[in-house]
PDB file of C-alpha atoms and ligand atoms in Angstrom:
ATOM      1  CA  MET A  25     -19.073  -0.026  -4.586  1.00  0.00           C
ATOM      2  CA  ILE A  26     -17.379  -0.199  -1.237  1.00  0.00           C
ATOM      3  CA  LEU A  27     -15.584  -3.467  -0.765  1.00  0.00           C
ATOM      4  CA  GLU A  28     -14.772  -5.356   2.458  1.00  0.00           C
ATOM      5  CA  ILE A  29     -11.204  -4.851   3.595  1.00  0.00           C
ATOM      6  CA  VAL A  30      -9.601  -8.064   4.770  1.00  0.00           C
ATOM      7  CA  LYS A  31      -7.844  -7.969   8.081  1.00  0.00           C
ATOM      8  CA  TYR A  32      -4.622  -9.472   9.426  1.00  0.00           C
ATOM      9  CA  GLY A  33      -5.121 -13.235   9.691  1.00  0.00           C
ATOM     10  CA  GLN A  34      -6.607 -13.648   6.194  1.00  0.00           C
ATOM     11  CA  PRO A  35      -4.228 -15.845   4.122  1.00  0.00           C
ATOM     12  CA  VAL A  36      -4.615 -13.602   1.005  1.00  0.00           C
ATOM     13  CA  LEU A  37      -2.611 -10.860   2.691  1.00  0.00           C
ATOM     14  CA  ARG A  38       0.404 -13.255   2.507  1.00  0.00           C
ATOM     15  CA  GLN A  39      -0.039 -14.104  -1.164  1.00  0.00           C
ATOM     16  CA  ARG A  40       2.283 -12.701  -3.796  1.00  0.00           C
ATOM     17  CA  GLY A  41       0.207 -10.923  -6.370  1.00  0.00           C
ATOM     18  CA  SER A  42       0.305 -12.217  -9.960  1.00  0.00           C
ATOM     19  CA  ARG A  43       1.415  -9.772 -12.662  1.00  0.00           C
ATOM     20  CA  ILE A  44      -1.343  -8.075 -14.589  1.00  0.00           C
ATOM     21  CA  GLU A  45      -0.986  -8.737 -18.342  1.00  0.00           C
ATOM     22  CA  LYS A  46      -3.881  -6.602 -19.613  1.00  0.00           C
ATOM     23  CA  VAL A  47      -5.962  -3.734 -18.281  1.00  0.00           C
ATOM     24  CA  THR A  48      -9.531  -4.812 -18.830  1.00  0.00           C
ATOM     25  CA  PRO A  49     -12.817  -2.984 -18.154  1.00  0.00           C
ATOM     26  CA  ALA A  50     -13.338  -5.319 -15.204  1.00  0.00           C
ATOM     27  CA  LEU A  51      -9.939  -4.253 -13.791  1.00  0.00           C
ATOM     28  CA  ASN A  52     -10.906  -0.605 -14.227  1.00  0.00           C
ATOM     29  CA  ARG A  53     -14.139  -1.228 -12.297  1.00  0.00           C
ATOM     30  CA  LEU A  54     -12.063  -2.853  -9.584  1.00  0.00           C
ATOM     31  CA  ILE A  55      -9.786   0.230  -9.413  1.00  0.00           C
ATOM     32  CA  ASP A  56     -12.821   2.499  -9.043  1.00  0.00           C
ATOM     33  CA  ASP A  57     -14.149   0.338  -6.218  1.00  0.00           C
ATOM     34  CA  MET A  58     -10.736   0.317  -4.532  1.00  0.00           C
ATOM     35  CA  PHE A  59     -10.605   4.167  -4.609  1.00  0.00           C
ATOM     36  CA  GLU A  60     -14.214   4.321  -3.227  1.00  0.00           C
ATOM     37  CA  THR A  61     -13.285   1.838  -0.461  1.00  0.00           C
ATOM     38  CA  MET A  62     -10.037   3.600   0.396  1.00  0.00           C
ATOM     39  CA  ARG A  63     -11.723   7.017   0.647  1.00  0.00           C
ATOM     40  CA  ALA A  64     -14.634   5.642   2.708  1.00  0.00           C
ATOM     41  CA  THR A  65     -12.089   4.450   5.278  1.00  0.00           C
ATOM     42  CA  ARG A  66      -9.907   7.573   5.003  1.00  0.00           C
ATOM     43  CA  GLY A  67      -6.931   5.598   3.829  1.00  0.00           C
ATOM     44  CA  ILE A  68      -4.178   6.917   1.586  1.00  0.00           C
ATOM     45  CA  GLY A  69      -3.239   3.608  -0.033  1.00  0.00           C
ATOM     46  CA  LEU A  70      -4.944   0.258  -0.685  1.00  0.00           C
ATOM     47  CA  ALA A  71      -3.481  -2.874  -2.257  1.00  0.00           C
ATOM     48  CA  ALA A  72      -5.469  -5.506  -4.147  1.00  0.00           C
ATOM     49  CA  GLN A  73      -4.689  -8.135  -1.512  1.00  0.00           C
ATOM     50  CA  GLN A  74      -6.532  -6.047   1.030  1.00  0.00           C
ATOM     51  CA  ILE A  75      -9.787  -6.537  -0.905  1.00  0.00           C
ATOM     52  CA  GLY A  76      -9.062 -10.203  -1.480  1.00  0.00           C
ATOM     53  CA  HIS A  77      -7.267 -10.188  -4.877  1.00  0.00           C
ATOM     54  CA  ALA A  78      -3.725 -11.446  -5.146  1.00  0.00           C
ATOM     55  CA  ILE A  79      -2.707  -9.279  -8.134  1.00  0.00           C
ATOM     56  CA  GLN A  80      -0.074  -6.535  -8.715  1.00  0.00           C
ATOM     57  CA  LEU A  81      -2.418  -3.565  -8.282  1.00  0.00           C
ATOM     58  CA  THR A  82      -2.482  -0.742  -5.799  1.00  0.00           C
ATOM     59  CA  VAL A  83      -4.227   2.650  -5.525  1.00  0.00           C
ATOM     60  CA  ILE A  84      -2.793   5.711  -3.685  1.00  0.00           C
ATOM     61  CA  ASP A  85      -3.939   9.241  -2.915  1.00  0.00           C
ATOM     62  CA  VAL A  86      -2.022  11.434  -0.483  1.00  0.00           C
ATOM     63  CA  THR A  87      -3.945  14.627  -1.349  1.00  0.00           C
ATOM     64  CA  GLU A  88      -5.738  14.819   2.018  1.00  0.00           C
ATOM     65  CA  ILE A  89      -2.531  14.720   4.029  1.00  0.00           C
ATOM     66  CA  THR A  90      -1.169  18.224   4.597  1.00  0.00           C
ATOM     67  CA  ASP A  91       1.096  17.736   7.586  1.00  0.00           C
ATOM     68  CA  ARG A  92       3.501  15.206   6.075  1.00  0.00           C
ATOM     69  CA  PRO A  93       5.184  16.391   2.886  1.00  0.00           C
ATOM     70  CA  SER A  94       5.756  14.368  -0.251  1.00  0.00           C
ATOM     71  CA  THR A  95       8.135  15.084  -3.150  1.00  0.00           C
ATOM     72  CA  LEU A  96       7.886  14.039  -6.740  1.00  0.00           C
ATOM     73  CA  HIS A  97      10.249  14.132  -9.739  1.00  0.00           C
ATOM     74  CA  LEU A  98       9.114  13.412 -13.292  1.00  0.00           C
ATOM     75  CA  LYS A  99      11.895  13.051 -15.892  1.00  0.00           C
ATOM     76  CA  GLY A 100      14.350  14.533 -13.344  1.00  0.00           C
ATOM     77  CA  GLN A 101      12.224  17.675 -12.806  1.00  0.00           C
ATOM     78  CA  PRO A 102      10.320  18.518  -9.625  1.00  0.00           C
ATOM     79  CA  ALA A 103       6.611  18.106 -10.181  1.00  0.00           C
ATOM     80  CA  ASP A 104       3.320  18.743  -8.353  1.00  0.00           C
ATOM     81  CA  VAL A 105       2.380  15.853  -6.177  1.00  0.00           C
ATOM     82  CA  HIS A 106      -1.320  16.866  -6.070  1.00  0.00           C
ATOM     83  CA  GLU A 107      -1.578  16.906  -9.876  1.00  0.00           C
ATOM     84  CA  PHE A 108      -0.136  13.398  -9.923  1.00  0.00           C
ATOM     85  CA  MET A 109      -2.941  12.058  -7.676  1.00  0.00           C
ATOM     86  CA  PRO A 110      -4.877   9.832  -7.587  1.00  0.00           C
ATOM     87  CA  LEU A 111      -2.271   7.243  -8.487  1.00  0.00           C
ATOM     88  CA  VAL A 112      -2.774   3.707  -9.802  1.00  0.00           C
ATOM     89  CA  LEU A 113       0.242   1.412  -9.866  1.00  0.00           C
ATOM     90  CA  ILE A 114       0.126  -1.862 -11.802  1.00  0.00           C
ATOM     91  CA  ASN A 115       3.147  -4.233 -11.621  1.00  0.00           C
ATOM     92  CA  PRO A 116       5.226  -1.692  -9.772  1.00  0.00           C
ATOM     93  CA  GLU A 117       8.993  -2.042  -9.480  1.00  0.00           C
ATOM     94  CA  LEU A 118      10.895   0.022  -6.935  1.00  0.00           C
ATOM     95  CA  LYS A 119      14.521   1.063  -6.538  1.00  0.00           C
ATOM     96  CA  PRO A 120      15.623   2.782  -3.277  1.00  0.00           C
ATOM     97  CA  VAL A 121      17.661   5.938  -3.999  1.00  0.00           C
ATOM     98  CA  SER A 122      18.366   7.168  -0.459  1.00  0.00           C
ATOM     99  CA  ASP A 123      19.087   6.044   3.070  1.00  0.00           C
ATOM    100  CA  PRO A 124      16.298   4.773   5.320  1.00  0.00           C
ATOM    101  CA  ALA A 125      14.281   7.112   7.479  1.00  0.00           C
ATOM    102  CA  SER A 126      11.864   6.239  10.242  1.00  0.00           C
ATOM    103  CA  GLY A 127       8.225   7.379  10.195  1.00  0.00           C
ATOM    104  CA  PRO A 128       4.791   6.430  11.487  1.00  0.00           C
ATOM    105  CA  GLU A 129       2.609   3.914   9.547  1.00  0.00           C
ATOM    106  CA  GLY A 130      -0.753   2.334   9.862  1.00  0.00           C
ATOM    107  CA  CYS A 131      -2.588  -0.145   7.669  1.00  0.00           C
ATOM    108  CA  LEU A 132      -6.290  -0.615   6.828  1.00  0.00           C
ATOM    109  CA  SER A 133      -5.810  -4.374   7.480  1.00  0.00           C
ATOM    110  CA  PHE A 134      -4.561  -3.602  11.003  1.00  0.00           C
ATOM    111  CA  PRO A 135      -7.166  -1.230  12.578  1.00  0.00           C
ATOM    112  CA  GLU A 136      -5.878   0.912  15.443  1.00  0.00           C
ATOM    113  CA  ILE A 137      -2.302  -0.430  15.118  1.00  0.00           C
ATOM    114  CA  TYR A 138       0.431   2.143  14.381  1.00  0.00           C
ATOM    115  CA  ALA A 139       4.209   1.923  14.466  1.00  0.00           C
ATOM    116  CA  ASP A 140       7.366   3.666  13.279  1.00  0.00           C
ATOM    117  CA  ILE A 141       8.865   1.869  10.305  1.00  0.00           C
ATOM    118  CA  SER A 142      12.237   2.440   8.709  1.00  0.00           C
ATOM    119  CA  ARG A 143      12.233   2.670   4.857  1.00  0.00           C
ATOM    120  CA  PRO A 144      14.312   4.419   2.237  1.00  0.00           C
ATOM    121  CA  GLU A 145      13.331   8.088   2.189  1.00  0.00           C
ATOM    122  CA  SER A 146      13.017   8.171  -1.568  1.00  0.00           C
ATOM    123  CA  VAL A 147      12.483   5.607  -4.343  1.00  0.00           C
ATOM    124  CA  GLU A 148      12.374   5.339  -8.097  1.00  0.00           C
ATOM    125  CA  VAL A 149       9.207   3.734  -9.405  1.00  0.00           C
ATOM    126  CA  LYS A 150       8.385   2.035 -12.690  1.00  0.00           C
ATOM    127  CA  ALA A 151       4.833   0.756 -13.232  1.00  0.00           C
ATOM    128  CA  LEU A 152       1.885   0.823 -15.505  1.00  0.00           C
ATOM    129  CA  ASP A 153      -1.033   3.195 -14.964  1.00  0.00           C
ATOM    130  CA  ARG A 154      -4.729   2.342 -15.353  1.00  0.00           C
ATOM    131  CA  ALA A 155      -4.556   2.987 -19.076  1.00  0.00           C
ATOM    132  CA  GLY A 156      -1.829   0.316 -19.269  1.00  0.00           C
ATOM    133  CA  GLU A 157       0.785   3.026 -20.139  1.00  0.00           C
ATOM    134  CA  ARG A 158       4.282   2.889 -18.626  1.00  0.00           C
ATOM    135  CA  ILE A 159       4.997   5.469 -15.977  1.00  0.00           C
ATOM    136  CA  GLU A 160       8.266   6.347 -14.228  1.00  0.00           C
ATOM    137  CA  PHE A 161       8.835   8.738 -11.400  1.00  0.00           C
ATOM    138  CA  ARG A 162      10.926   9.407  -8.311  1.00  0.00           C
ATOM    139  CA  CYS A 163       9.235  10.216  -5.051  1.00  0.00           C
ATOM    140  CA  GLY A 164      10.155  11.015  -1.470  1.00  0.00           C
ATOM    141  CA  GLY A 165       8.599  11.666   1.952  1.00  0.00           C
ATOM    142  CA  LEU A 166       5.103  10.436   2.644  1.00  0.00           C
ATOM    143  CA  LEU A 167       4.450   9.363  -0.964  1.00  0.00           C
ATOM    144  CA  ALA A 168       7.588   7.215  -1.008  1.00  0.00           C
ATOM    145  CA  ARG A 169       6.489   5.596   2.254  1.00  0.00           C
ATOM    146  CA  VAL A 170       3.049   4.798   0.941  1.00  0.00           C
ATOM    147  CA  VAL A 171       4.336   3.454  -2.401  1.00  0.00           C
ATOM    148  CA  GLN A 172       6.737   1.144  -0.524  1.00  0.00           C
ATOM    149  CA  HIS A 173       4.078  -0.020   2.001  1.00  0.00           C
ATOM    150  CA  GLU A 174       1.610  -0.806  -0.860  1.00  0.00           C
ATOM    151  CA  THR A 175       4.201  -2.473  -3.085  1.00  0.00           C
ATOM    152  CA  ASP A 176       5.112  -4.666  -0.093  1.00  0.00           C
ATOM    153  CA  HIS A 177       1.476  -5.786   0.072  1.00  0.00           C
ATOM    154  CA  LEU A 178       1.685  -6.940  -3.537  1.00  0.00           C
ATOM    155  CA  GLN A 179       4.561  -9.261  -2.511  1.00  0.00           C
ATOM    156  CA  GLY A 180       2.622 -10.540   0.557  1.00  0.00           C
ATOM    157  CA  ILE A 181       4.866  -8.475   2.885  1.00  0.00           C
ATOM    158  CA  LEU A 182       3.163  -6.607   5.746  1.00  0.00           C
ATOM    159  CA  PHE A 183       4.364  -3.618   7.792  1.00  0.00           C
ATOM    160  CA  ILE A 184       4.691  -5.838  10.859  1.00  0.00           C
ATOM    161  CA  ASP A 185       7.548  -7.530   8.965  1.00  0.00           C
ATOM    162  CA  ARG A 186       9.379  -4.268   8.844  1.00  0.00           C
ATOM    163  CA  MET A 187       8.930  -3.300  12.503  1.00  0.00           C
ATOM    164  CA  SER A 188      11.784  -3.469  14.977  1.00  0.00           C
ATOM    165  CA  TRP A 189      11.792  -6.571  17.187  1.00  0.00           C
ATOM    166  CA  GLU A 190      10.969  -4.354  20.231  1.00  0.00           C
ATOM    167  CA  THR A 191       7.979  -2.708  18.514  1.00  0.00           C
ATOM    168  CA  LYS A 192       6.612  -6.050  17.455  1.00  0.00           C
ATOM    169  CA  GLN A 193       6.950  -7.451  20.994  1.00  0.00           C
ATOM    170  CA  GLU A 194       5.060  -4.411  22.293  1.00  0.00           C
ATOM    171  CA  LEU A 195       2.248  -4.918  19.800  1.00  0.00           C
ATOM    172  CA  LYS A 196       2.119  -8.672  20.116  1.00  0.00           C
ATOM    173  CA  PRO A 197      -1.029  -8.890  22.268  1.00  0.00           C
ATOM    174  CA  GLN A 198      -2.970  -6.615  19.854  1.00  0.00           C
ATOM    175  CA  LEU A 199      -1.665  -8.499  16.815  1.00  0.00           C
ATOM    176  CA  GLU A 200      -2.630 -11.835  18.237  1.00  0.00           C
ATOM    177  CA  GLU A 201      -6.056 -10.618  19.237  1.00  0.00           C
ATOM    178  CA  LEU A 202      -6.688  -9.271  15.721  1.00  0.00           C
ATOM    179  CA  GLN A 203      -5.435 -12.494  14.086  1.00  0.00           C
ATOM    180  CA  THR A 204      -7.669 -14.576  16.320  1.00  0.00           C
ATOM    181  CA  ALA A 205     -10.685 -12.405  15.669  1.00  0.00           C
ATOM    182  CA  THR A 206     -10.088 -12.579  11.848  1.00  0.00           C
ATOM    183  CA  ARG A 207      -9.661 -16.299  11.891  1.00  0.00           C
ATOM    184  CA  SER A 208     -12.901 -16.814  13.819  1.00  0.00           C
ATOM    185  CA  THR A 209     -14.817 -14.980  11.079  1.00  0.00           C
ATOM    186  CA  ILE A 210     -13.166 -17.199   8.374  1.00  0.00           C
ATOM    187  CA  LYS A 211     -14.415 -20.409  10.004  1.00  0.00           C
ATOM    188  CA  LYS A 212     -18.088 -19.315   9.948  1.00  0.00           C
TER     189      LYS A 212
HETATM  190 ZN1   ZN B 927      -1.280  -1.775   4.433  1.00  0.00          ZN
END
């Protein structure tokens, strides 16, 4: 089922997600719906907040992106990124393991808005998968960027919070317009 993606201006995007204690059949159905929604909108990552649930859950799939490389290490060994997709992260914890690099980002909750964001180029990730099993990996490039963007969502942090002051000033009219449009739909 394709779910409605909430846009900037909806308070749930600013809520910290609660930790997930148990992977239930209902949660697995939600995960399937999140993948369906993400693919229908040609996204590569979707956080639970973006479909109105403040919980520590995100889905990711960078398979379709061929012009921006990703790296993956499992148990210290290089691994195939495509075989690791699609990726479900529950209660993710990140540790930066390199210096920041700047790269372009968009967000399904901010249609038509793009900006360069500086983030660590690679991170170590600990999380649970959709079976409730612990997973650990190190990733770099696009995958690291997506993992960080989505994990931010789970803490109520948005990519506009990571923009430079200048970029945010430039985008201010578009951001205000989007926020106003979203708020007008909430009142109805
Ligand atoms: Zn986003």
